[in-house]
PDB file of C-alpha atoms and ligand atoms in Angstrom:
ATOM      1  CA  MET O   1      41.621 -18.046  99.602  1.00  0.00           C
ATOM      2  CA  SER O   2      39.612 -19.652 102.516  1.00  0.00           C
ATOM      3  CA  ASP O   3      37.707 -16.883 104.024  1.00  0.00           C
ATOM      4  CA  CYS O   4      36.805 -15.356 100.537  1.00  0.00           C
ATOM      5  CA  LEU O   5      32.865 -15.412 100.052  1.00  0.00           C
ATOM      6  CA  PHE O   6      33.390 -15.971  96.056  1.00  0.00           C
ATOM      7  CA  CYS O   7      35.714 -18.792  96.546  1.00  0.00           C
ATOM      8  CA  LYS O   8      33.448 -20.483  98.943  1.00  0.00           C
ATOM      9  CA  ILE O   9      30.733 -20.083  95.856  1.00  0.00           C
ATOM     10  CA  ILE O  10      33.018 -21.468  93.237  1.00  0.00           C
ATOM     11  CA  LYS O  11      33.641 -24.467  95.693  1.00  0.00           C
ATOM     12  CA  GLY O  12      30.106 -25.028  96.378  1.00  0.00           C
ATOM     13  CA  ASP O  13      30.619 -24.468 100.015  1.00  0.00           C
ATOM     14  CA  ILE O  14      27.970 -21.559  99.774  1.00  0.00           C
ATOM     15  CA  PRO O  15      25.178 -22.200  97.372  1.00  0.00           C
ATOM     16  CA  SER O  16      24.665 -19.832  94.224  1.00  0.00           C
ATOM     17  CA  GLN O  17      22.333 -20.029  91.221  1.00  0.00           C
ATOM     18  CA  LYS O  18      25.169 -20.999  88.679  1.00  0.00           C
ATOM     19  CA  ILE O  19      24.704 -19.767  85.352  1.00  0.00           C
ATOM     20  CA  TYR O  20      28.093 -20.795  83.533  1.00  0.00           C
ATOM     21  CA  GLU O  21      31.427 -22.596  84.228  1.00  0.00           C
ATOM     22  CA  ASP O  22      34.335 -23.813  82.348  1.00  0.00           C
ATOM     23  CA  ASP O  23      38.012 -24.791  83.481  1.00  0.00           C
ATOM     24  CA  PHE O  24      38.850 -21.455  84.595  1.00  0.00           C
ATOM     25  CA  VAL O  25      35.673 -18.983  85.134  1.00  0.00           C
ATOM     26  CA  PHE O  26      32.644 -19.575  87.303  1.00  0.00           C
ATOM     27  CA  GLY O  27      29.135 -17.386  86.315  1.00  0.00           C
ATOM     28  CA  PHE O  28      26.246 -16.960  88.723  1.00  0.00           C
ATOM     29  CA  LYS O  29      23.169 -15.029  89.642  1.00  0.00           C
ATOM     30  CA  ASP O  30      23.756 -11.897  91.590  1.00  0.00           C
ATOM     31  CA  LEU O  31      21.985 -11.931  95.083  1.00  0.00           C
ATOM     32  CA  ASN O  32      20.874  -8.325  94.686  1.00  0.00           C
ATOM     33  CA  PRO O  33      20.035  -8.018  90.805  1.00  0.00           C
ATOM     34  CA  MET O  34      20.503  -4.101  89.841  1.00  0.00           C
ATOM     35  CA  ALA O  35      18.737  -5.166  86.142  1.00  0.00           C
ATOM     36  CA  LYS O  36      16.683  -7.816  85.098  1.00  0.00           C
ATOM     37  CA  ILE O  37      19.858  -9.831  84.212  1.00  0.00           C
ATOM     38  CA  HIS O  38      22.374  -9.535  86.822  1.00  0.00           C
ATOM     39  CA  HIS O  39      25.324 -12.020  86.641  1.00  0.00           C
ATOM     40  CA  LEU O  40      28.700 -12.128  88.326  1.00  0.00           C
ATOM     41  CA  PHE O  41      32.021 -13.641  86.333  1.00  0.00           C
ATOM     42  CA  VAL O  42      34.879 -14.473  88.316  1.00  0.00           C
ATOM     43  CA  HIS O  43      38.070 -16.492  87.509  1.00  0.00           C
ATOM     44  CA  LYS O  44      38.448 -19.526  89.786  1.00  0.00           C
ATOM     45  CA  GLU O  45      41.813 -18.042  90.701  1.00  0.00           C
ATOM     46  CA  HIS O  46      41.510 -15.639  93.747  1.00  0.00           C
ATOM     47  CA  THR O  47      42.724 -12.095  93.223  1.00  0.00           C
ATOM     48  CA  GLY O  48      41.164  -8.938  94.974  1.00  0.00           C
ATOM     49  CA  ASN O  49      40.533  -6.656  91.927  1.00  0.00           C
ATOM     50  CA  VAL O  50      41.041  -6.275  88.155  1.00  0.00           C
ATOM     51  CA  ASN O  51      44.607  -4.772  88.555  1.00  0.00           C
ATOM     52  CA  GLU O  52      45.683  -7.626  90.880  1.00  0.00           C
ATOM     53  CA  LEU O  53      44.134 -10.081  88.373  1.00  0.00           C
ATOM     54  CA  VAL O  54      45.860  -8.409  85.471  1.00  0.00           C
ATOM     55  CA  GLU O  55      49.226  -8.068  87.121  1.00  0.00           C
ATOM     56  CA  THR O  56      48.940 -11.853  88.328  1.00  0.00           C
ATOM     57  CA  SER O  57      48.262 -13.283  84.842  1.00  0.00           C
ATOM     58  CA  PRO O  58      46.915 -11.189  81.926  1.00  0.00           C
ATOM     59  CA  LYS O  59      45.173 -14.368  80.819  1.00  0.00           C
ATOM     60  CA  GLN O  60      42.983 -14.426  83.555  1.00  0.00           C
ATOM     61  CA  LEU O  61      40.984 -11.439  81.577  1.00  0.00           C
ATOM     62  CA  ALA O  62      40.879 -13.405  78.650  1.00  0.00           C
ATOM     63  CA  ASP O  63      39.775 -16.299  80.443  1.00  0.00           C
ATOM     64  CA  VAL O  64      36.466 -14.137  81.721  1.00  0.00           C
ATOM     65  CA  TYR O  65      35.926 -12.465  78.720  1.00  0.00           C
ATOM     66  CA  LEU O  66      35.921 -15.372  76.773  1.00  0.00           C
ATOM     67  CA  ALA O  67      33.424 -17.157  79.146  1.00  0.00           C
ATOM     68  CA  ILE O  68      31.213 -13.722  79.182  1.00  0.00           C
ATOM     69  CA  SER O  69      31.608 -13.628  75.281  1.00  0.00           C
ATOM     70  CA  LYS O  70      30.427 -17.461  74.903  1.00  0.00           C
ATOM     71  CA  PHE O  71      27.650 -17.236  77.390  1.00  0.00           C
ATOM     72  CA  SER O  72      26.396 -13.879  75.533  1.00  0.00           C
ATOM     73  CA  LYS O  73      26.326 -15.799  72.451  1.00  0.00           C
ATOM     74  CA  GLU O  74      24.109 -18.609  74.021  1.00  0.00           C
ATOM     75  CA  SER O  75      21.551 -16.451  75.268  1.00  0.00           C
ATOM     76  CA  ASP O  76      20.006 -13.401  74.278  1.00  0.00           C
ATOM     77  CA  LEU O  77      22.532 -10.981  75.821  1.00  0.00           C
ATOM     78  CA  GLU O  78      24.490 -10.549  72.456  1.00  0.00           C
ATOM     79  CA  ARG O  79      21.740  -9.653  70.181  1.00  0.00           C
ATOM     80  CA  GLU O  80      20.020  -7.344  73.025  1.00  0.00           C
ATOM     81  CA  GLY O  81      23.313  -5.697  74.264  1.00  0.00           C
ATOM     82  CA  PHE O  82      24.745  -6.032  77.834  1.00  0.00           C
ATOM     83  CA  ARG O  83      27.422  -4.034  80.270  1.00  0.00           C
ATOM     84  CA  VAL O  84      30.463  -5.119  81.912  1.00  0.00           C
ATOM     85  CA  VAL O  85      31.281  -3.503  84.863  1.00  0.00           C
ATOM     86  CA  THR O  86      33.988  -4.430  87.370  1.00  0.00           C
ATOM     87  CA  ASN O  87      34.351  -2.381  90.440  1.00  0.00           C
ATOM     88  CA  VAL O  88      37.722  -1.445  92.307  1.00  0.00           C
ATOM     89  CA  GLY O  89      37.851   0.102  95.623  1.00  0.00           C
ATOM     90  CA  PRO O  90      35.796   2.502  97.952  1.00  0.00           C
ATOM     91  CA  ASN O  91      34.679   5.198  95.449  1.00  0.00           C
ATOM     92  CA  ALA O  92      33.154   2.347  92.794  1.00  0.00           C
ATOM     93  CA  GLY O  93      31.691   0.654  96.031  1.00  0.00           C
ATOM     94  CA  GLN O  94      33.432  -2.837  95.745  1.00  0.00           C
ATOM     95  CA  THR O  95      32.009  -4.630  98.493  1.00  0.00           C
ATOM     96  CA  VAL O  96      33.546  -8.401  97.696  1.00  0.00           C
ATOM     97  CA  PHE O  97      37.340  -8.646  97.554  1.00  0.00           C
ATOM     98  CA  HIS O  98      37.561 -11.406  94.743  1.00  0.00           C
ATOM     99  CA  THR O  99      37.662  -9.953  91.531  1.00  0.00           C
ATOM    100  CA  HIS O 100      34.183 -10.488  89.482  1.00  0.00           C
ATOM    101  CA  PHE O 101      32.728  -8.606  86.624  1.00  0.00           C
ATOM    102  CA  HIS O 102      28.922  -7.696  86.907  1.00  0.00           C
ATOM    103  CA  VAL O 103      27.054  -8.673  83.483  1.00  0.00           C
ATOM    104  CA  LEU O 104      24.095  -6.577  83.049  1.00  0.00           C
ATOM    105  CA  GLY O 105      21.140  -6.481  80.600  1.00  0.00           C
ATOM    106  CA  GLY O 106      18.000  -7.690  79.796  1.00  0.00           C
ATOM    107  CA  GLU O 107      16.427  -4.010  80.048  1.00  0.00           C
ATOM    108  CA  ARG O 108      17.417  -0.495  78.451  1.00  0.00           C
ATOM    109  CA  LEU O 109      20.051   0.370  81.167  1.00  0.00           C
ATOM    110  CA  GLY O 110      20.457   3.721  82.169  1.00  0.00           C
ATOM    111  CA  HIS O 111      23.593   5.972  81.999  1.00  0.00           C
ATOM    112  CA  PHE O 112      26.234   5.205  84.289  1.00  0.00           C
ATOM    113  CA  GLY O 113      29.108   7.165  86.194  1.00  0.00           C
ATOM    114  CA  SER O 114      27.911   9.105  88.746  1.00  0.00           C
TER     115      SER O 114
HETATM  116  P1  AMP Y 201      30.827  -5.034  94.242  1.00  0.00           P
HETATM  117  O1  AMP Y 201      29.939  -4.379  95.229  1.00  0.00           O
HETATM  118  O2  AMP Y 201      31.166  -4.701  92.744  1.00  0.00           O
HETATM  119  O3  AMP Y 201      32.044  -5.869  95.307  1.00  0.00           O
HETATM  120  O4  AMP Y 201      29.749  -6.057  94.114  1.00  0.00           O
HETATM  121  C1  AMP Y 201      29.653  -7.435  94.849  1.00  0.00           C
HETATM  122  C2  AMP Y 201      28.161  -8.083  94.510  1.00  0.00           C
HETATM  123  O5  AMP Y 201      28.229  -9.497  95.130  1.00  0.00           O
HETATM  124  C3  AMP Y 201      26.890  -7.261  94.875  1.00  0.00           C
HETATM  125  O6  AMP Y 201      26.198  -6.983  93.395  1.00  0.00           O
HETATM  126  C4  AMP Y 201      26.145  -8.317  95.635  1.00  0.00           C
HETATM  127  O7  AMP Y 201      24.753  -8.248  95.369  1.00  0.00           O
HETATM  128  C5  AMP Y 201      26.667  -9.370  95.381  1.00  0.00           C
HETATM  129  N1  AMP Y 201      26.614 -10.652  96.202  1.00  0.00           N
HETATM  130  C6  AMP Y 201      27.025 -10.769  97.939  1.00  0.00           C
HETATM  131  N2  AMP Y 201      27.022 -11.799  98.247  1.00  0.00           N
HETATM  132  C7  AMP Y 201      26.655 -12.480  97.362  1.00  0.00           C
HETATM  133  C8  AMP Y 201      25.919 -13.972  97.152  1.00  0.00           C
HETATM  134  N3  AMP Y 201      26.227 -14.744  98.100  1.00  0.00           N
HETATM  135  N4  AMP Y 201      25.684 -14.442  95.945  1.00  0.00           N
HETATM  136  C9  AMP Y 201      25.575 -13.818  95.022  1.00  0.00           C
HETATM  137  N5  AMP Y 201      25.710 -12.520  94.827  1.00  0.00           N
HETATM  138  C10 AMP Y 201      26.194 -11.886  95.954  1.00  0.00           C
HETATM  139 ZN1   ZN Y 202      38.349 -15.396  96.421  1.00  0.00          ZN
END
């Protein structure tokens, strides 16, 4: 999608701090971190949210979670623990409409849900 921020980041048209890349998935540091570690993992194929992603191709969900799994094993995240969050729509506060998975860790995380 030509006017999508994360598509531009994946293409390298907008700079980011890349932390992971494979054939299908791109990972980069969140610009406004909410925890000591706050990364975003996105599929290279554009979809607007996780429902659209899984309806388009359930494999994309596996691609993203495999990438997160690999990354967590290569860093301290798996040992220390981490959280994966994906926001859908206004009540969750979704602001970027390219499906993305927040990976949070590096410190003890607070409770969530409200
Ligand atoms: P969400 O609110 O779930 O849609 O998350 C969007 C996330 O994208 C937020 O955590 C933002 O801080 C992050 N973000 C916005 N623009 C950029 C950017 N150019 N580079 C990295 N992260 C960004
Ligand atoms: Zn996009």
